Short mmCIF file of C-alpha atoms and ligand atoms in Angstrom, two decimals:
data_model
loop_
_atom_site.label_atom_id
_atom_site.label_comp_id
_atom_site.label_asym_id
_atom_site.label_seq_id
_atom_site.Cartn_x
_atom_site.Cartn_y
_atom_site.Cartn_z
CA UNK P 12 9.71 16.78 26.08
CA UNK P 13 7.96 17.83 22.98
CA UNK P 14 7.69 15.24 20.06
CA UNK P 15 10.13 16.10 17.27
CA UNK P 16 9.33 15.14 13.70
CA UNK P 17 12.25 15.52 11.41
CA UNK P 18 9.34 15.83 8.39
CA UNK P 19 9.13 19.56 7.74
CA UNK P 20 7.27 20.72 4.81
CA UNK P 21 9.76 22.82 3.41
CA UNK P 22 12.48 20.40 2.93
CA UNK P 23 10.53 16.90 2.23
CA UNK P 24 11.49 16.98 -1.47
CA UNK P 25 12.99 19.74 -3.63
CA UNK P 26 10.84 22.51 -4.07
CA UNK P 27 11.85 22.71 -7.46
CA UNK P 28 9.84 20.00 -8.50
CA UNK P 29 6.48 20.11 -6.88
CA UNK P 30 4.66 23.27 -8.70
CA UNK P 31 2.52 25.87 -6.25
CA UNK P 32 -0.72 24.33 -7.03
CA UNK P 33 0.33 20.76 -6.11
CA UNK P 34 1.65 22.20 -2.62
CA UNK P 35 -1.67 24.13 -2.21
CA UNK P 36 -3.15 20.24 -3.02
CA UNK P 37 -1.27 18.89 -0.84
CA UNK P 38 -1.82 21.20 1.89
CA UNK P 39 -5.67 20.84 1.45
CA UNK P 40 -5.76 17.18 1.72
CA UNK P 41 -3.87 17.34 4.69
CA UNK P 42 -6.16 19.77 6.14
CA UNK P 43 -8.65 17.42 5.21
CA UNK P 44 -7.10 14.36 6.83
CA UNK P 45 -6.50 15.75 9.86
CA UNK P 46 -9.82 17.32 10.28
CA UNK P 47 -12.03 14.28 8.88
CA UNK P 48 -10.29 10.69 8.82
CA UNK P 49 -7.54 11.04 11.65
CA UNK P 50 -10.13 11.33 14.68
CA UNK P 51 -12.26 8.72 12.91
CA UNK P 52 -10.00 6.32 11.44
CA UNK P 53 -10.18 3.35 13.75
CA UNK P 54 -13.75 3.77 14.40
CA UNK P 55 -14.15 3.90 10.61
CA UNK P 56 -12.15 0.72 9.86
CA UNK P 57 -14.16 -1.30 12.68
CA UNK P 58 -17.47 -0.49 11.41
CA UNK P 59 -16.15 -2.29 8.13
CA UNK P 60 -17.18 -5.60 9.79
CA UNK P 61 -20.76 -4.15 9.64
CA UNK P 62 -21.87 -1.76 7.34
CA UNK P 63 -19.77 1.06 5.70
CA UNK P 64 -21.74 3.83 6.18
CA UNK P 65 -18.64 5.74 7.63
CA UNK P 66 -16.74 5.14 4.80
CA UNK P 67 -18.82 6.32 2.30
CA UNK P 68 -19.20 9.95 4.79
CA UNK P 69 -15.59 10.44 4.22
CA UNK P 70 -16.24 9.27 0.46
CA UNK P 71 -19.17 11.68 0.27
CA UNK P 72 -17.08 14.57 1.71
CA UNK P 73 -14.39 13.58 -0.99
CA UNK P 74 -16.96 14.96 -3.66
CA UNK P 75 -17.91 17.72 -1.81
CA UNK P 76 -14.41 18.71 -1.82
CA UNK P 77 -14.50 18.27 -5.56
CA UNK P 78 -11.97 15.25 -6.22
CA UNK P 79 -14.23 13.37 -7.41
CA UNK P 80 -13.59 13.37 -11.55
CA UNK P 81 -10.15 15.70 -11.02
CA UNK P 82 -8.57 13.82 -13.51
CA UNK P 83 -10.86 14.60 -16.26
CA UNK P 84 -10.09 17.03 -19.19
CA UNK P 85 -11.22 20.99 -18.45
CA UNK P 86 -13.88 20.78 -21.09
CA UNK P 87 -15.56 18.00 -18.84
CA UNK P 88 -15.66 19.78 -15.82
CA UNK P 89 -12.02 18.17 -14.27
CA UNK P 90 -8.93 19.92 -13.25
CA UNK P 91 -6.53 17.58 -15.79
CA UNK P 92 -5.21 16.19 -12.71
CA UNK P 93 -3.78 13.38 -14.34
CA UNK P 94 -0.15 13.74 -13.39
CA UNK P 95 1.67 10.81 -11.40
CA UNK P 96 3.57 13.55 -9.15
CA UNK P 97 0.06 14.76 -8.08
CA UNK P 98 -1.53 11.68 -7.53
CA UNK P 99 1.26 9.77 -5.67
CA UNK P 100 1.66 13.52 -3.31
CA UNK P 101 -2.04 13.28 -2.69
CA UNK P 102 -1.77 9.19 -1.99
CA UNK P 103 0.82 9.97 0.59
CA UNK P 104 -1.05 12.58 2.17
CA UNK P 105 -3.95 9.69 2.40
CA UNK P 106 -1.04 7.23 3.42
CA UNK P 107 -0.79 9.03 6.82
CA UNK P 108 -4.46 9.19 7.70
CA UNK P 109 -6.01 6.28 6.20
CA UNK P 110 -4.26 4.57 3.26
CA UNK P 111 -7.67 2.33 1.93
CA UNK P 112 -10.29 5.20 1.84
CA UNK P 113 -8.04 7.01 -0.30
CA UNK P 114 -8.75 3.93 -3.04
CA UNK P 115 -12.29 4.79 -3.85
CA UNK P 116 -11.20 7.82 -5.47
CA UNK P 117 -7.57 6.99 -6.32
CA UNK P 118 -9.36 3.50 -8.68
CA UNK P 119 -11.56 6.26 -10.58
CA UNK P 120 -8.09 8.13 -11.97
CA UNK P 121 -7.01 4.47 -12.91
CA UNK P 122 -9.61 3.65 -14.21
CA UNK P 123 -10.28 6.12 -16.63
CA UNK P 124 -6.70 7.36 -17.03
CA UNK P 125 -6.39 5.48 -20.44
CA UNK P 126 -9.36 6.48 -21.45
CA UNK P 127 -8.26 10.35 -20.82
CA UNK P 128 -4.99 10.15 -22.78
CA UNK P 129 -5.98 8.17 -25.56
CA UNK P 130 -8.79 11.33 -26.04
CA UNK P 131 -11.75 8.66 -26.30
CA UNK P 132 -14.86 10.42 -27.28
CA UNK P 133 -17.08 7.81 -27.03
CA UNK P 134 -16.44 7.03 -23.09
CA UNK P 135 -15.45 10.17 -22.02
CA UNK P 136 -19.01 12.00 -23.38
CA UNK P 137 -20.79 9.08 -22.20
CA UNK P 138 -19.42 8.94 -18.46
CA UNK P 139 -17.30 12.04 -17.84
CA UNK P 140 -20.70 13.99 -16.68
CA UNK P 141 -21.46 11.32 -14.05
CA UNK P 142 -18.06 11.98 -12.38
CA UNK P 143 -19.08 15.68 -12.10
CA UNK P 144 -22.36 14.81 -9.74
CA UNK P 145 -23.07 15.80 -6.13
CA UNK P 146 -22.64 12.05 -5.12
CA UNK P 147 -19.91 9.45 -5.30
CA UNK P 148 -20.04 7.97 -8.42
CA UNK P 149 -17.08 5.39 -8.93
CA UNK P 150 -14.61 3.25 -10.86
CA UNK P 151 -13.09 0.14 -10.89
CA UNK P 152 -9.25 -1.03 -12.74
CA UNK P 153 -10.15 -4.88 -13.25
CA UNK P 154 -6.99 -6.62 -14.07
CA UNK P 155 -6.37 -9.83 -12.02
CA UNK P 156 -7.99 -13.10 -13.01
CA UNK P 157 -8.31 -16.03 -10.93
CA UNK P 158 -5.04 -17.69 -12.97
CA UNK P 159 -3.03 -14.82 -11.64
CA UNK P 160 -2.29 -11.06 -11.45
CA UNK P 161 1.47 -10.88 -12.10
CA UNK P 162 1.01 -12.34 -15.54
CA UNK P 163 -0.91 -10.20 -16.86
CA UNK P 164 1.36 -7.30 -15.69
CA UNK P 165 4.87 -9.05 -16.42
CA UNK P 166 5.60 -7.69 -20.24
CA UNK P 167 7.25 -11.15 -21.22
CA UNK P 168 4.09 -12.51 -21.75
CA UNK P 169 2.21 -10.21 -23.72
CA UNK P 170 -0.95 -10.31 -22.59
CA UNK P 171 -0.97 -14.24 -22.72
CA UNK P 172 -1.77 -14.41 -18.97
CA UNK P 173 -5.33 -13.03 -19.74
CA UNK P 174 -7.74 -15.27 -20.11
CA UNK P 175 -11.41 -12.54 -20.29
CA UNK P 176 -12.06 -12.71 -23.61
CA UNK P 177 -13.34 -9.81 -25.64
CA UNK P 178 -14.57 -10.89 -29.47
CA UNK P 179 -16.33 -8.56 -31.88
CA UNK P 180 -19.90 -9.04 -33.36
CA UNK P 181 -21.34 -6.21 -35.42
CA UNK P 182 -21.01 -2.57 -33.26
CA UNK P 183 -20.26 -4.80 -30.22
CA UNK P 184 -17.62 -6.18 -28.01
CA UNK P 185 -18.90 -9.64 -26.61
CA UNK P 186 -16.99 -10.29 -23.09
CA UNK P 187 -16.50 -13.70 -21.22
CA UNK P 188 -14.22 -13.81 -18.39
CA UNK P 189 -13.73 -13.19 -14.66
CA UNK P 190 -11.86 -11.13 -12.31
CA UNK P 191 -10.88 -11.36 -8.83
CA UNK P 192 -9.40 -8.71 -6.48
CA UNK P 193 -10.24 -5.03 -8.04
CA UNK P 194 -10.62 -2.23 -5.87
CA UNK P 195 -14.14 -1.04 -5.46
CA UNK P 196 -15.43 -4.48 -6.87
CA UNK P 197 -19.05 -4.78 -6.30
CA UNK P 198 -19.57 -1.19 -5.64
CA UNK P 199 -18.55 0.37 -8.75
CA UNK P 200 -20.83 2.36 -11.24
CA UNK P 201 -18.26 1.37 -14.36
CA UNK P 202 -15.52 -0.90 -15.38
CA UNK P 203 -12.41 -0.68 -16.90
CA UNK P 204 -12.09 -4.49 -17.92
CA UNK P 205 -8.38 -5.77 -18.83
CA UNK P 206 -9.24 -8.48 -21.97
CA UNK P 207 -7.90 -10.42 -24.66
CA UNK P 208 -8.99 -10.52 -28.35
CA UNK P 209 -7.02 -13.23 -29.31
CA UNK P 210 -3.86 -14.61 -27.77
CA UNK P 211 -2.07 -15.56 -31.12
CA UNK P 212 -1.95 -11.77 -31.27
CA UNK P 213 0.45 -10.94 -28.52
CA UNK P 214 0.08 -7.08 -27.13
CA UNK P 215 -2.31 -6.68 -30.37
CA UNK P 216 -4.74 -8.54 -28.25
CA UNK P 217 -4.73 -6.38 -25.48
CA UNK P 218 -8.31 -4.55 -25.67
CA UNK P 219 -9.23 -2.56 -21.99
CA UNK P 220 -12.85 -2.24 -22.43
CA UNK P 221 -15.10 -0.19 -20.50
CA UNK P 222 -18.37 -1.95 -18.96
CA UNK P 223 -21.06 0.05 -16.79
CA UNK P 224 -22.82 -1.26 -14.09
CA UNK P 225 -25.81 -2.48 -14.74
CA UNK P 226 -25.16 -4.38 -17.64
CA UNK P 227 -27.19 -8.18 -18.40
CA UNK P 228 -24.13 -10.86 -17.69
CA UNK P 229 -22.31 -9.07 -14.97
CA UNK P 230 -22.38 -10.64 -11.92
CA UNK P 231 -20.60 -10.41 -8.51
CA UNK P 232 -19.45 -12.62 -6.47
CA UNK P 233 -18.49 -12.09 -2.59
CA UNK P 234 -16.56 -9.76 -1.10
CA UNK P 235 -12.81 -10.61 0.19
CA UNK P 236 -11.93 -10.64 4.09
CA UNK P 237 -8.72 -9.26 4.35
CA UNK P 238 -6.01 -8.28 7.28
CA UNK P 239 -5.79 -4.46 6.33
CA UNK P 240 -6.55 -2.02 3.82
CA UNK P 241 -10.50 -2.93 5.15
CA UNK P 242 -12.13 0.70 3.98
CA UNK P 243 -11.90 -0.49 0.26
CA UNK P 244 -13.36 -3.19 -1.02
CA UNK P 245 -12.36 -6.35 -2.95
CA UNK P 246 -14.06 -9.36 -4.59
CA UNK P 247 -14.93 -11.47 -7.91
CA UNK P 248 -17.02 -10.65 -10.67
CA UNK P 249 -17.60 -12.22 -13.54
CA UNK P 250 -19.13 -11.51 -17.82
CA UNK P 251 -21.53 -14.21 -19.73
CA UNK P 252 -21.73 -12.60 -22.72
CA UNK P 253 -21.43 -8.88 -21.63
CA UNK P 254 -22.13 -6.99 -24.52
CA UNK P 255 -21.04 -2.89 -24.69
CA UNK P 256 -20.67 -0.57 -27.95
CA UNK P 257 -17.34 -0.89 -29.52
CA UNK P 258 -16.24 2.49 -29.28
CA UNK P 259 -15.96 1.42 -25.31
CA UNK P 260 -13.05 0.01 -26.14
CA UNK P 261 -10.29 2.83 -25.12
CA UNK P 262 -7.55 2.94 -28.34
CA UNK P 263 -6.87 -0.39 -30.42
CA UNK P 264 -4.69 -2.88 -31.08
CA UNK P 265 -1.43 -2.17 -29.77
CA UNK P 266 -2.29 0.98 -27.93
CA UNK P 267 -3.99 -0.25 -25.19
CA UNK P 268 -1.13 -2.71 -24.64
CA UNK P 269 0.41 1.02 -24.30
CA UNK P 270 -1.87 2.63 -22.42
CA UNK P 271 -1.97 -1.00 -19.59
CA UNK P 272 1.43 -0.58 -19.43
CA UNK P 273 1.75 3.16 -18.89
CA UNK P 274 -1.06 2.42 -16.03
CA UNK P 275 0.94 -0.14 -14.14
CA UNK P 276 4.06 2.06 -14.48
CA UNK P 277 1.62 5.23 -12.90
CA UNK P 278 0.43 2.59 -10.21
CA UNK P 279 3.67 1.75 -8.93
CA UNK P 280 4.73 5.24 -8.70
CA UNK P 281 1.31 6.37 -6.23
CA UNK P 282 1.90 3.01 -4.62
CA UNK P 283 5.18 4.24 -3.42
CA UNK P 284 4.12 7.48 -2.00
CA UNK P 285 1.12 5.54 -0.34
CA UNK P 286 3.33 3.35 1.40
CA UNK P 287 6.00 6.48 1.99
CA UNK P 288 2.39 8.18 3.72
CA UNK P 289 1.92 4.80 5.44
CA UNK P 290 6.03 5.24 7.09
CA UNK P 291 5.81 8.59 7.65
CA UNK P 292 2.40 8.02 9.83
CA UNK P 293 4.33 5.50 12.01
CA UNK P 294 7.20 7.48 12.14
CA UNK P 295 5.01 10.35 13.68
CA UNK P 296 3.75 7.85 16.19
CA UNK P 297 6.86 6.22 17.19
CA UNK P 298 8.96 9.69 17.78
CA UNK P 299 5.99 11.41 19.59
CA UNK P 300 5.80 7.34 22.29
CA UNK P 301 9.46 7.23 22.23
CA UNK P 302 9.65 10.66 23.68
CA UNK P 303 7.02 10.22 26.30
CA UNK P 304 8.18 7.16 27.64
CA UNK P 305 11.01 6.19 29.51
CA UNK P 306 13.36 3.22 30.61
CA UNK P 307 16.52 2.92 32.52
CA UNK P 308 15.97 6.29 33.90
CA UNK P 309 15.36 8.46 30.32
CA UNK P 310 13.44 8.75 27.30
CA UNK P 311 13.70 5.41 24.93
CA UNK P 312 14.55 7.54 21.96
CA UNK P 313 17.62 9.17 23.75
CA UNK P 314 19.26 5.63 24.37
CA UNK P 315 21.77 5.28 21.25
CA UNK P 316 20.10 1.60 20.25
CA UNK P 317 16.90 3.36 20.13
CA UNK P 318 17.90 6.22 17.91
CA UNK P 319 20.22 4.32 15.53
CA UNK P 320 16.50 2.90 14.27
CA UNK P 321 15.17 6.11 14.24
CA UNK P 322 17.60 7.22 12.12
CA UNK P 323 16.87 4.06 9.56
CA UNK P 324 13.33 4.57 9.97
CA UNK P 325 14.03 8.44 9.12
CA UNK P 326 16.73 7.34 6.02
CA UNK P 327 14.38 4.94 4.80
CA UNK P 328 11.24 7.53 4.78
CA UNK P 329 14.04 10.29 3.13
CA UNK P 330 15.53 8.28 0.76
CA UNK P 331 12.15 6.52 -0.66
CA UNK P 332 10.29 9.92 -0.69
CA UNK P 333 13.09 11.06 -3.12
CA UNK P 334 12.99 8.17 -4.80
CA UNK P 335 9.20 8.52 -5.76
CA UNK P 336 8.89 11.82 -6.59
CA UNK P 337 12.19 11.90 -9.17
CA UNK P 338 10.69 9.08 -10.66
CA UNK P 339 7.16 10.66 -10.66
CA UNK P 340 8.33 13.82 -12.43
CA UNK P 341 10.77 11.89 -14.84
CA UNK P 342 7.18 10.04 -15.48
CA UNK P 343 5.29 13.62 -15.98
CA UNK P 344 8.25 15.13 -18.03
CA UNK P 345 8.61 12.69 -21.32
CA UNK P 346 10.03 15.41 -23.53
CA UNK P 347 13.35 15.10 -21.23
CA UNK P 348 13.03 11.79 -19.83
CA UNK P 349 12.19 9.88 -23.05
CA UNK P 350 8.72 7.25 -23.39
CA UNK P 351 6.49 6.47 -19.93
CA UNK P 352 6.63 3.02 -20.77
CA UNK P 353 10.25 2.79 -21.69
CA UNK P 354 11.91 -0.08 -20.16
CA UNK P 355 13.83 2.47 -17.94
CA UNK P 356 11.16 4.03 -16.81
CA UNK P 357 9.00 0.64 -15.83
CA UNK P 358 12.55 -0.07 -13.54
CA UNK P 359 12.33 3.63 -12.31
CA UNK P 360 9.14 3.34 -11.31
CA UNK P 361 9.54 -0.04 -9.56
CA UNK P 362 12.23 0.59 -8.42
CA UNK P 363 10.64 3.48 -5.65
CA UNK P 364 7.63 1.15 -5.08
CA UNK P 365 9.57 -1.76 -4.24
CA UNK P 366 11.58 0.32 -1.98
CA UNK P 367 8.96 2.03 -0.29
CA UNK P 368 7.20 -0.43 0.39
CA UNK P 369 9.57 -2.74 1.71
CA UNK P 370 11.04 0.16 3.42
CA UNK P 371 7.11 1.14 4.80
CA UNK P 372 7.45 -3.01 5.87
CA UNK P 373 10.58 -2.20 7.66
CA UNK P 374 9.18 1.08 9.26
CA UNK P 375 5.99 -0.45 11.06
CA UNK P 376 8.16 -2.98 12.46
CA UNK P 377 11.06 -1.17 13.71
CA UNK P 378 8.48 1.29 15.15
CA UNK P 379 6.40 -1.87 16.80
CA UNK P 380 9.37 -2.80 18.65
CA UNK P 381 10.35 0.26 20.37
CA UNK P 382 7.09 1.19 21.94
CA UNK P 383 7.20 -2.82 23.11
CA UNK P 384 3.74 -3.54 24.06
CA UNK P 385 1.92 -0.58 22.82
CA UNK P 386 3.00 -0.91 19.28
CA UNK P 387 0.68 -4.20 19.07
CA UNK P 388 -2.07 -2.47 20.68
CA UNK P 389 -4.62 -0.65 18.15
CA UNK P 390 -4.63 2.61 20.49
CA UNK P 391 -1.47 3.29 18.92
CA UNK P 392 -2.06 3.01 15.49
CA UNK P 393 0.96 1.42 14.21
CA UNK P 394 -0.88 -1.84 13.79
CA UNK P 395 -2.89 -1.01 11.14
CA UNK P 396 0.03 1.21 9.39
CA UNK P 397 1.55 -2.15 9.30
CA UNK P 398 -1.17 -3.96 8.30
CA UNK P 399 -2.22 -1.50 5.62
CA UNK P 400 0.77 -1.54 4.09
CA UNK P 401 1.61 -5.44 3.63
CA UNK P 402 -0.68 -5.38 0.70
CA UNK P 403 1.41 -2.21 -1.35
CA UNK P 404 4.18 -5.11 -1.17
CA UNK P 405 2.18 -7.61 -2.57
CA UNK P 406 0.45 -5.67 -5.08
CA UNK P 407 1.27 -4.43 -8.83
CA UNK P 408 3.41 -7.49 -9.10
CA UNK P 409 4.84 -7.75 -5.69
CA UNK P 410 8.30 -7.65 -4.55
CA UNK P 411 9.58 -10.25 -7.11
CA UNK P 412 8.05 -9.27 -10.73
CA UNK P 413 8.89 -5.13 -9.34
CA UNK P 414 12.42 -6.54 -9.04
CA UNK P 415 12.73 -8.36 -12.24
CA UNK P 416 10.67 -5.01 -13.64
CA UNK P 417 13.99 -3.12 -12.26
CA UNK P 418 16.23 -5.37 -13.90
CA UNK P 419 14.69 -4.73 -17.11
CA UNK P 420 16.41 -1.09 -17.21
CA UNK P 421 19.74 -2.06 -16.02
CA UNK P 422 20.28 -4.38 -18.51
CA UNK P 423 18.84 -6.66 -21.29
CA UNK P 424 16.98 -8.94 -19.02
CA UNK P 425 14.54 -11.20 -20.65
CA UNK P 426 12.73 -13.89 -18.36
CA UNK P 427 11.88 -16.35 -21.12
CA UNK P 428 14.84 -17.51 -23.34
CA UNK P 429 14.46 -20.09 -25.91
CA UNK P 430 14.41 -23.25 -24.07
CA UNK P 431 11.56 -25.80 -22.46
CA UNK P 432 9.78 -22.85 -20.27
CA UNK P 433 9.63 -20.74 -23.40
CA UNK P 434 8.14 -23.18 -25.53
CA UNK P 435 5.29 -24.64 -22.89
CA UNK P 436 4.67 -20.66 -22.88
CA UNK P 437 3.81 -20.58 -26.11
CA UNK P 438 1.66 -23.37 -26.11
CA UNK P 439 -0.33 -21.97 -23.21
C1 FAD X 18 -6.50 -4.93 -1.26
C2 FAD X 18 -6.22 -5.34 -2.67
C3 FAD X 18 -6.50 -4.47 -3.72
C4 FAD X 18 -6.29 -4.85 -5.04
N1 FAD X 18 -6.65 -3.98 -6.05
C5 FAD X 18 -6.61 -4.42 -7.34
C6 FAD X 18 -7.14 -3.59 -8.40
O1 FAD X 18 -7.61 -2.46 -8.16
N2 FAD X 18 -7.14 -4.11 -9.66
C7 FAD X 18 -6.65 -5.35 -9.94
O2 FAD X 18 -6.72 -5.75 -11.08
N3 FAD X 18 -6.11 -6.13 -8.96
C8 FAD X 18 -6.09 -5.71 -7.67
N4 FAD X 18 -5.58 -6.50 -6.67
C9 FAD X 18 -4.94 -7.77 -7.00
C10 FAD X 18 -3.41 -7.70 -6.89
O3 FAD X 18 -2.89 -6.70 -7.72
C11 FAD X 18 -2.83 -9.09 -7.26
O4 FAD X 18 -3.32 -10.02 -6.31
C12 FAD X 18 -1.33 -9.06 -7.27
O5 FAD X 18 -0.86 -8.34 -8.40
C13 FAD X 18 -0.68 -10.45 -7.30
O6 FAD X 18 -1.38 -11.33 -8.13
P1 FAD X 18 -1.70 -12.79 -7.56
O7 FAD X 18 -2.28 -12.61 -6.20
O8 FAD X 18 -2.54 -13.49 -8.57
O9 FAD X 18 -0.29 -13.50 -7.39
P2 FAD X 18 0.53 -14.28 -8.54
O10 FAD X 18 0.49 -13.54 -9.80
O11 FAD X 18 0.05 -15.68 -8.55
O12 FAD X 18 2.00 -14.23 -7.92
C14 FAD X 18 2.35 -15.05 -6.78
C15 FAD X 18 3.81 -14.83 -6.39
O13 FAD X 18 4.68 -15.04 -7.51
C16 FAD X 18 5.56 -13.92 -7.67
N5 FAD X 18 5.83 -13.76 -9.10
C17 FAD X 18 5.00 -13.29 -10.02
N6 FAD X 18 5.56 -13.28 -11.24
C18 FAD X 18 6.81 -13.78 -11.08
C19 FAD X 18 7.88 -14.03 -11.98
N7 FAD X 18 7.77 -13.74 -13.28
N8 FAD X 18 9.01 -14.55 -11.49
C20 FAD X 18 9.13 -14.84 -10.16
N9 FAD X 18 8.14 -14.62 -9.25
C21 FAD X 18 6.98 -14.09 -9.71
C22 FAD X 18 4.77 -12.77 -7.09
O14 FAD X 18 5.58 -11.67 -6.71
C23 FAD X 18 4.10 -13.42 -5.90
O15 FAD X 18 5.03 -13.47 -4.84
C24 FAD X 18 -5.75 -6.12 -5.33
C25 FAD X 18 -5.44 -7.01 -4.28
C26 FAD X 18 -5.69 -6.64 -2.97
C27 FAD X 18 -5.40 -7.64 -1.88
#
């Protein structure tokens, strides 16, 4: 019996909304997928535990296929490929293959996304060219601090949960602070460092500052072990008196409070077509097993208990693929949809990645069930869809601060009222 997938390309998502040249995308990144990271993906993610001289192939073939700097401006050498819709179609596409290579390439767009909109001279004249080289040249989004990620994310606190501190002397920012956690820590050629100028100042304070590698103070610390996602890499770094030109800085007061939020709000939405790649892998997987196998006399996915979870898994992968690219276009369209970082877009937005990837939680598991045994093994690749995913969920604020980030647009939800909490906050 031949394997069946439901996914066609002409009816994943209204045509209407995905323009020729992303479907062309698209179609050449799943060209690529198939053809370099499917046959290689397990091999790939085992050498991890030695070197990752595999990795960086598929990395290296990345720039030869000219993604590397796609999300710079024309006029320095990029294809303006700064839209969310792109970016979350292409992290799908990478979601079905292998969801952590993708994030060598997919932390340079973060990276220097603010730095791109806010039309920063300085930064862009200084590093755009080094995008544009013949060899992987890359970029790290350094948020998280050792006291916590979600704090610095949730808007309540206004940048009060960071504690790297970024003070002015003369031409030059002075930094003191670590980080833990970034994607591509330790292997990054620059920085995008999420700081504080002073706390008193609320989103004022907010300065994202831009800090190339190698620069005296900057020091790393170890790299993370974790139980997926093991193509990228994650660890601690930390500044003694970094010192970069003050122009690094991308905006000002105020407007890189703006431009952080507008990233976390563009995160969420390529999360959630990551983790919709991530089902939709599984989903491949569990239709083509379910098909070939048989118990009680017939294939498992004919038995009505076994395709009443297809049809969740298949609902689940619909329903969250819709959700992500509406809210990605909404994102791209501001002139109709009002302000990226309007409250009601932030609950848009978290509102597909907590779905997806709860439902891309869901998916894995469902899928692990019906092939019994062979789901658990690592021939089957469902494994590591699950385990890949588990950190989407926890990410970007996680499944609690994305719901309370959905609240925010339904209604005047504000997590700190005038009480006790509220005032220790302030103290803090
Ligand atoms: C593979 C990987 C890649 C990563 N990449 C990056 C990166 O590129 N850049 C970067 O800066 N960081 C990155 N991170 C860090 C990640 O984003 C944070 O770890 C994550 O946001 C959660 O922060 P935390 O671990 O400090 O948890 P905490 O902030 O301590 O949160 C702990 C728990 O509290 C919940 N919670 C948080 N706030 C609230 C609230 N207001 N009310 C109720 N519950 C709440 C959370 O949902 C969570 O369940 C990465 C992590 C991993 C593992």
């Amino acid at each position: 019996m031949e394997p069946v997938s439901i996914e066609n390309k002409q009816n994943r998502f209204m045509q209407e909304l995905v323009s020729p040249g992303d479907r062309l995308l698209m179609e050449a990144i799943r060209e690529f997928v198939n053809r370099e990271i499917m046959p290689i993906r397990r091999e790939m993610e085992a050498s991890t535990r030695g070197d990752f001289g595999l990795v960086e192939e598929v990395q290296q073939k990345l720039v030869d296929l000219g993604m590397q700097g796609s999300f710079l401006p024309p006029e320095y050498g990029g294809w303006n490929l700064t839209s969310a819709l792109t970016t979350s179609l292409v992290a799908e596409e990478f979601g079905r293959g292998e969801p952590s290579c993708f994030a060598a390439i997919g932390s340079g767009t973060w990276a220097l996304r603010p730095a791109v909109i806010a039309g920063n001279k300085a930064v862009l004249d200084e590093f755009a060219p080094r995008f544009k080289g013949d060899e992987p040249y890359i970029a790290c989004f350094a948020m998280t601090e050792p006291s916590g990620g979600c704090n610095i994310e949730n808007l309540d606190m206004k940048g009060k949960g960071i504690q790297t501190r970024a003070e002015l002397d003369g031409d030059e920012w002075v930094i003191n602070g670590a980080k833990v956690w970034p994607t591509n820590s330790g292997i990054s050629d620059l920085y995008l460092v999420v700081c504080n100028t002073d706390p008193e100042l609320g989103d004022d304070g907010i300065a994202m500052i831009y800090v190339p590698v190698p620069t005296p103070g900057f020091t790393f610390g170890r790299f993370e072990d974790k139980v997926g996602f093991r193509c990228s890499r994650e660890g601690d770094f930390s500044f003694d008196n970094v010192r970069v030109p003050k122009e690094w800085r991308a905006a000002g007061p105020g407007e890189d409070a703006v431009l952080l939020h507008d990233n976390l709000i563009f995160a969420r939405l390529f999360s959630a077509g990551w983790s919709i790649g991530i089902a939709q892998g599984a989903f491949d997987e569990v239709l083509a097993f379910t098909s070939e196998r048989s118990v009680a006399g017939k294939p498992i996915r004919q038995h009505t208990v076994a395709s009443g979870i297809l049809a969740d898994i298949a609902i689940g992968i619909q329903v969250g693929r819709d959700a992500y690219v509406n809210a990605a276009y909404m994102f791209d369209h501001p002139e109709t949809y009002g302000p990226r970082t309007s409250k009601q877009m932030l609950s848009r937005s978290s509102l597909a990645k907590v779905f997806c990837a709860d439902t891309a939680v869901m998916v894995t598991n469902k899928a692990m069930e019906l092939m019994g045994s062979y789901g658990y093994a690592a021939d089957y690749n469902v494994e590591k869809y699950w385990r890949d995913n588990k950190i989407i969920q926890i990410w970007e604020g996680g499944g609690q601060l994305g719901r309370l980030d959905v609240a925010r647009g339904c209604y005047d939800y504000d997590q700190f009222h005038e009480n006790e909490l509220y005032e220790r906050m302030q103290e803090m």
